[in-house]
Coordinates of C-alpha atoms and ligand atoms in Angstrom, one line a residue:
X24 CA 1.4 -79.5 -2.8
X25 CA -2.3 -79.4 -2.3
X26 CA -5.0 -77.9 -4.4
X27 CA -6.9 -74.6 -3.6
X28 CA -10.7 -74.7 -3.5
X29 CA -11.7 -73.4 -7.0
X30 CA -13.2 -69.9 -7.7
X31 CA -15.7 -69.8 -10.6
X32 CA -15.7 -66.6 -12.6
X33 CA -18.1 -66.0 -15.5
X34 CA -19.1 -63.4 -18.0
X35 CA -21.0 -63.2 -21.3
X36 CA -17.7 -63.4 -23.1
X37 CA -14.1 -62.1 -22.8
X38 CA -14.9 -59.0 -20.7
X39 CA -14.7 -60.8 -17.3
X40 CA -11.1 -61.7 -18.1
X41 CA -10.3 -58.1 -17.0
X42 CA -11.6 -59.1 -13.6
X43 CA -9.9 -62.5 -13.7
X44 CA -6.6 -60.7 -14.4
X45 CA -7.1 -58.4 -11.3
X46 CA -7.9 -61.5 -9.2
X47 CA -4.9 -63.4 -10.5
X48 CA -2.6 -60.5 -9.6
X49 CA -4.1 -59.9 -6.1
X50 CA -4.6 -63.6 -5.2
X51 CA -1.9 -65.6 -7.1
X52 CA -2.4 -68.8 -5.1
X53 CA -6.0 -69.2 -6.0
X54 CA -7.3 -71.7 -8.5
X55 CA -9.5 -69.8 -11.0
X56 CA -12.0 -71.4 -13.4
X57 CA -13.3 -68.9 -16.0
X58 CA -16.3 -69.4 -18.3
X59 CA -17.1 -66.9 -21.1
X60 CA -20.5 -67.4 -22.6
X61 CA -19.4 -66.0 -26.0
X62 CA -22.2 -68.0 -27.7
X63 CA -24.8 -65.8 -26.0
X64 CA -23.0 -62.4 -26.0
X65 CA -24.3 -59.7 -25.7
X66 CA -26.2 -60.3 -22.4
X67 CA -26.9 -56.5 -22.4
X68 CA -29.6 -56.9 -25.1
X69 CA -31.3 -59.9 -23.4
X70 CA -34.1 -60.1 -20.9
X71 CA -33.4 -60.5 -17.2
X72 CA -35.2 -63.9 -17.3
X73 CA -32.8 -65.2 -20.1
X74 CA -29.7 -63.9 -18.3
X75 CA -30.9 -65.6 -15.0
X76 CA -31.4 -68.9 -16.9
X77 CA -27.9 -68.8 -18.4
X78 CA -26.3 -67.6 -15.1
X79 CA -28.0 -70.4 -13.1
X80 CA -26.7 -73.1 -15.5
X81 CA -23.2 -71.6 -15.6
X82 CA -23.1 -71.5 -11.8
X83 CA -24.2 -75.2 -11.6
X84 CA -21.5 -76.2 -14.1
X85 CA -18.8 -74.3 -12.2
X86 CA -19.9 -75.8 -8.9
X87 CA -19.8 -79.2 -10.4
X88 CA -16.1 -78.6 -11.3
X89 CA -15.4 -78.1 -7.6
X90 CA -15.7 -74.3 -7.3
X91 CA -16.5 -73.1 -3.7
X92 CA -17.3 -69.5 -4.6
X93 CA -18.5 -67.6 -7.7
X94 CA -17.5 -64.2 -9.1
X95 CA -20.1 -62.8 -11.5
X96 CA -17.6 -60.8 -13.6
X97 CA -20.3 -59.1 -15.5
X98 CA -22.3 -56.1 -14.5
X99 CA -25.3 -57.1 -16.6
X100 CA -25.5 -60.6 -15.1
X101 CA -25.0 -59.3 -11.6
X102 CA -27.9 -56.8 -12.0
X103 CA -30.2 -59.5 -13.4
X104 CA -29.1 -62.6 -11.4
X105 CA -27.1 -61.9 -8.2
X106 CA -30.1 -61.8 -5.9
X107 CA -31.8 -64.9 -7.3
X108 CA -28.6 -66.9 -7.4
X109 CA -27.8 -66.1 -3.8
X110 CA -31.3 -67.3 -2.9
X111 CA -31.0 -70.5 -5.0
X112 CA -27.5 -71.4 -3.7
X113 CA -27.5 -70.1 -0.1
X114 CA -24.3 -71.9 0.8
X115 CA -22.2 -70.5 -2.0
X116 CA -20.5 -67.1 -1.5
X117 CA -21.1 -64.9 -4.6
X118 CA -19.2 -61.7 -5.4
X119 CA -21.1 -59.6 -7.9
X120 CA -20.3 -56.3 -9.7
X121 CA -22.0 -53.0 -9.8
X122 CA -20.9 -49.8 -11.7
X123 CA -18.3 -47.9 -9.6
X124 CA -20.6 -44.9 -9.0
X125 CA -19.5 -44.7 -5.3
X126 CA -15.8 -43.8 -6.0
X127 CA -16.8 -41.6 -8.9
X128 CA -19.2 -39.6 -6.7
X129 CA -16.6 -39.3 -3.9
X130 CA -13.9 -38.1 -6.3
X131 CA -15.8 -35.7 -8.5
X132 CA -15.1 -31.9 -8.3
X133 CA -17.5 -30.8 -11.0
X134 CA -20.3 -32.8 -9.4
X135 CA -21.1 -34.5 -12.7
X136 CA -20.0 -38.1 -13.5
X137 CA -20.7 -40.4 -16.5
X138 CA -21.5 -44.1 -16.6
X139 CA -21.0 -46.3 -19.7
X140 CA -22.9 -49.6 -19.4
X141 CA -25.0 -52.1 -21.3
X142 CA -28.7 -51.3 -22.0
X143 CA -29.8 -54.0 -19.5
X144 CA -27.6 -52.5 -16.8
X145 CA -28.7 -48.9 -17.4
X146 CA -32.3 -50.1 -17.2
X147 CA -31.8 -52.2 -14.1
X148 CA -32.9 -51.5 -10.6
X149 CA -29.3 -52.3 -9.5
X150 CA -27.9 -49.2 -11.2
X151 CA -30.8 -47.0 -10.0
X152 CA -30.1 -48.3 -6.5
X153 CA -26.3 -47.5 -6.5
X154 CA -27.1 -44.0 -7.8
X155 CA -29.7 -43.5 -5.1
X156 CA -27.4 -44.8 -2.4
X157 CA -24.1 -43.2 -3.3
X158 CA -24.6 -40.2 -5.6
X159 CA -26.3 -37.6 -3.3
X160 CA -25.9 -34.2 -4.9
X161 CA -24.0 -35.6 -7.8
X162 CA -25.4 -35.7 -11.4
X163 CA -24.9 -39.2 -12.9
X164 CA -25.2 -39.3 -16.7
X165 CA -26.0 -42.9 -17.7
X166 CA -25.3 -44.0 -21.3
X167 CA -26.4 -47.3 -22.7
X168 CA -23.7 -48.4 -25.1
X169 CA -25.6 -50.7 -27.4
X170 CA -23.4 -52.8 -29.6
X171 CA -20.1 -51.9 -27.8
X172 CA -19.6 -55.2 -25.8
X173 CA -20.4 -57.2 -28.9
X174 CA -17.8 -55.4 -31.0
X175 CA -15.2 -55.8 -28.3
X176 CA -16.1 -59.5 -27.9
X177 CA -15.6 -60.0 -31.6
X178 CA -12.1 -58.6 -31.3
X179 CA -12.5 -54.9 -32.2
X180 CA -10.3 -52.9 -29.8
X181 CA -9.6 -49.8 -31.8
X182 CA -10.1 -48.2 -35.2
X183 CA -12.1 -45.3 -36.6
X184 CA -15.5 -46.9 -36.4
X185 CA -15.2 -47.8 -32.8
X186 CA -13.8 -44.3 -32.0
X187 CA -16.7 -42.6 -33.7
X188 CA -19.2 -44.7 -31.7
X189 CA -17.5 -43.9 -28.4
X190 CA -17.1 -40.2 -29.3
X191 CA -20.9 -40.1 -29.9
X192 CA -21.4 -41.2 -26.3
X193 CA -18.5 -39.5 -24.5
X194 CA -18.4 -36.0 -26.2
X195 CA -21.9 -35.0 -25.0
X196 CA -20.9 -36.1 -21.4
X197 CA -17.8 -33.9 -21.7
X198 CA -20.0 -31.0 -22.8
X199 CA -21.9 -31.4 -19.6
X200 CA -18.7 -31.2 -17.6
X201 CA -18.0 -34.7 -16.3
X202 CA -14.7 -35.3 -14.6
X203 CA -15.2 -39.0 -13.9
X204 CA -16.3 -41.7 -16.2
X205 CA -17.3 -45.1 -14.9
X206 CA -16.8 -48.2 -17.0
X207 CA -19.9 -50.2 -16.0
X208 CA -19.3 -53.2 -18.2
X209 CA -16.3 -55.6 -17.8
X210 CA -15.7 -55.6 -21.6
X211 CA -15.0 -51.8 -21.6
X212 CA -11.6 -51.8 -19.9
X213 CA -10.3 -53.7 -23.0
X214 CA -10.8 -50.4 -24.9
X215 CA -9.7 -48.2 -22.0
X216 CA -6.8 -46.5 -24.0
X217 CA -9.3 -45.4 -26.6
X218 CA -11.8 -44.2 -24.0
X219 CA -9.1 -42.3 -22.2
X220 CA -8.0 -40.6 -25.4
X221 CA -11.5 -39.4 -26.1
X222 CA -12.3 -38.5 -22.5
X223 CA -9.1 -36.4 -22.3
X224 CA -6.8 -35.7 -19.3
X225 CA -9.5 -33.9 -17.2
X226 CA -11.7 -37.0 -16.9
X227 CA -10.7 -39.8 -14.6
X228 CA -11.7 -43.3 -16.0
X229 CA -12.8 -45.6 -13.2
X230 CA -13.4 -49.4 -13.3
X231 CA -13.7 -51.7 -10.3
X232 CA -11.7 -54.9 -11.0
X233 CA -9.2 -54.2 -8.3
X234 CA -11.9 -53.5 -5.7
X235 CA -13.6 -56.8 -6.8
X236 CA -10.4 -58.7 -6.2
X237 CA -10.1 -57.1 -2.7
X238 CA -13.7 -58.0 -1.9
X239 CA -13.2 -61.5 -3.0
X240 CA -10.2 -61.9 -0.7
X241 CA -12.3 -60.8 2.3
X242 CA -15.1 -63.2 1.3
X243 CA -12.7 -66.1 1.0
X244 CA -11.2 -65.4 4.4
X245 CA -14.7 -65.0 6.0
X246 CA -15.7 -68.4 4.7
X247 CA -12.4 -70.1 5.4
X248 CA -11.9 -71.1 1.8
X249 CA -8.8 -69.0 0.9
X250 CA -6.0 -71.0 -0.7
X251 CA -3.4 -72.4 1.7
X252 CA 0.1 -70.9 1.7
X253 CA 1.8 -73.8 0.0
X254 CA -0.3 -74.0 -3.2
X255 CA 0.4 -72.6 -6.7
X256 CA -2.6 -70.8 -8.3
X257 CA -3.9 -71.4 -11.8
X258 CA -6.3 -70.2 -14.4
X259 CA -8.4 -72.5 -16.6
X260 CA -10.7 -71.1 -19.2
X261 CA -13.8 -72.4 -21.1
X262 CA -15.9 -70.7 -23.7
X263 CA -19.1 -71.5 -25.4
X264 CA -17.7 -69.6 -28.5
X265 CA -14.4 -69.9 -30.3
X266 CA -11.4 -70.7 -28.0
X267 CA -8.9 -68.8 -30.2
X268 CA -10.8 -65.5 -29.6
X269 CA -9.3 -65.6 -26.1
X270 CA -5.7 -65.5 -27.1
X271 CA -5.2 -61.8 -27.9
X272 CA -7.1 -60.8 -24.7
X273 CA -5.1 -63.2 -22.5
X274 CA -1.9 -61.7 -24.0
X275 CA -3.1 -58.1 -23.6
X276 CA -4.0 -58.7 -20.0
X277 CA -0.6 -60.4 -19.3
X278 CA -2.3 -63.7 -18.4
X279 CA 0.2 -65.6 -20.5
X280 CA -0.4 -69.0 -22.0
X281 CA -3.7 -70.5 -20.8
X282 CA -5.5 -73.4 -22.2
X283 CA -9.0 -72.4 -23.4
X284 CA -11.4 -75.3 -23.7
X285 CA -14.7 -75.7 -25.6
X286 CA -17.9 -75.7 -23.5
X287 CA -21.2 -76.9 -24.9
X288 CA -24.8 -75.7 -24.2
X289 CA -27.2 -78.7 -24.2
X290 CA -30.7 -78.5 -25.6
X291 CA -32.3 -78.7 -22.2
X292 CA -30.4 -75.6 -21.0
X293 CA -27.5 -77.2 -19.1
X294 CA -23.9 -76.3 -19.7
X295 CA -21.1 -78.9 -20.1
X296 CA -17.6 -77.9 -19.4
X297 CA -15.5 -80.4 -21.3
Ligands
DGL36 N1 -19.4 -57.8 -19.7 C1 -20.7 -57.6 -19.4 C2 -21.0 -56.6 -18.4 O1 -20.1 -56.3 -17.5 C3 -21.8 -57.8 -20.4 C4 -21.6 -57.4 -21.8 C5 -22.8 -58.0 -22.7 O2 -22.8 -59.2 -22.9 O3 -23.6 -57.2 -23.1 O4 -22.0 -56.0 -18.3

């Protein structure tokens, strides 16, 4: 049995595992290499220059492990780094993320939709661009959820404190009559049950991991790097933080037992996947 060309997937932490899970389900023969930069989370509070520096080093490390394509499973890193990374690595197919404003704008009946995202994403040109392109005649309420990704990354998935924080953002949107709420950060699907409880039955919660997996399938076909029919897929994980933090999330996402290895940032800004 041969080996599939690897697909590198990265995020600032555990959030991108929600995307990895969708890819694993849609493309079970692919060999996935996931890196969570938990040592540097949250990216959403960093500058675009810092995020680009980390994303470049992560891409180099994943390519050196044999990856032939890269999925940026992080809205924040996609907004800050997707364009420059495509320019720097012109032969590598990248799949990036953007908040799912398009399906929300297509589905809304009230004409008002909400977006929850990190501060960096809300302030990015990338989000302004999707709103401009896809939300004609639709009001898009954008909420920067400072501190949310970090709480989730440290293992907080429910509880009164998190609920109060989310209510403070979602209730005002409900008062303005949203009927769709976009999760514009890959960490947020990990608290989807809580978000749905607060948003209520009249608000559709939308996140794009399934669409990303479908897009990746097209990109792999176009570049002739899809896994051959006779191989068995796999998922390998690395983190620059604490490997045991991944366990509850891998279980929650039904990814089963996966070995999570320690990765190290070197002083000169390069990443070593051990
Ligand atoms: N998961 C990330 C995103 O999709 C980033 C969260 C963070 O590190 O701030 O935006």
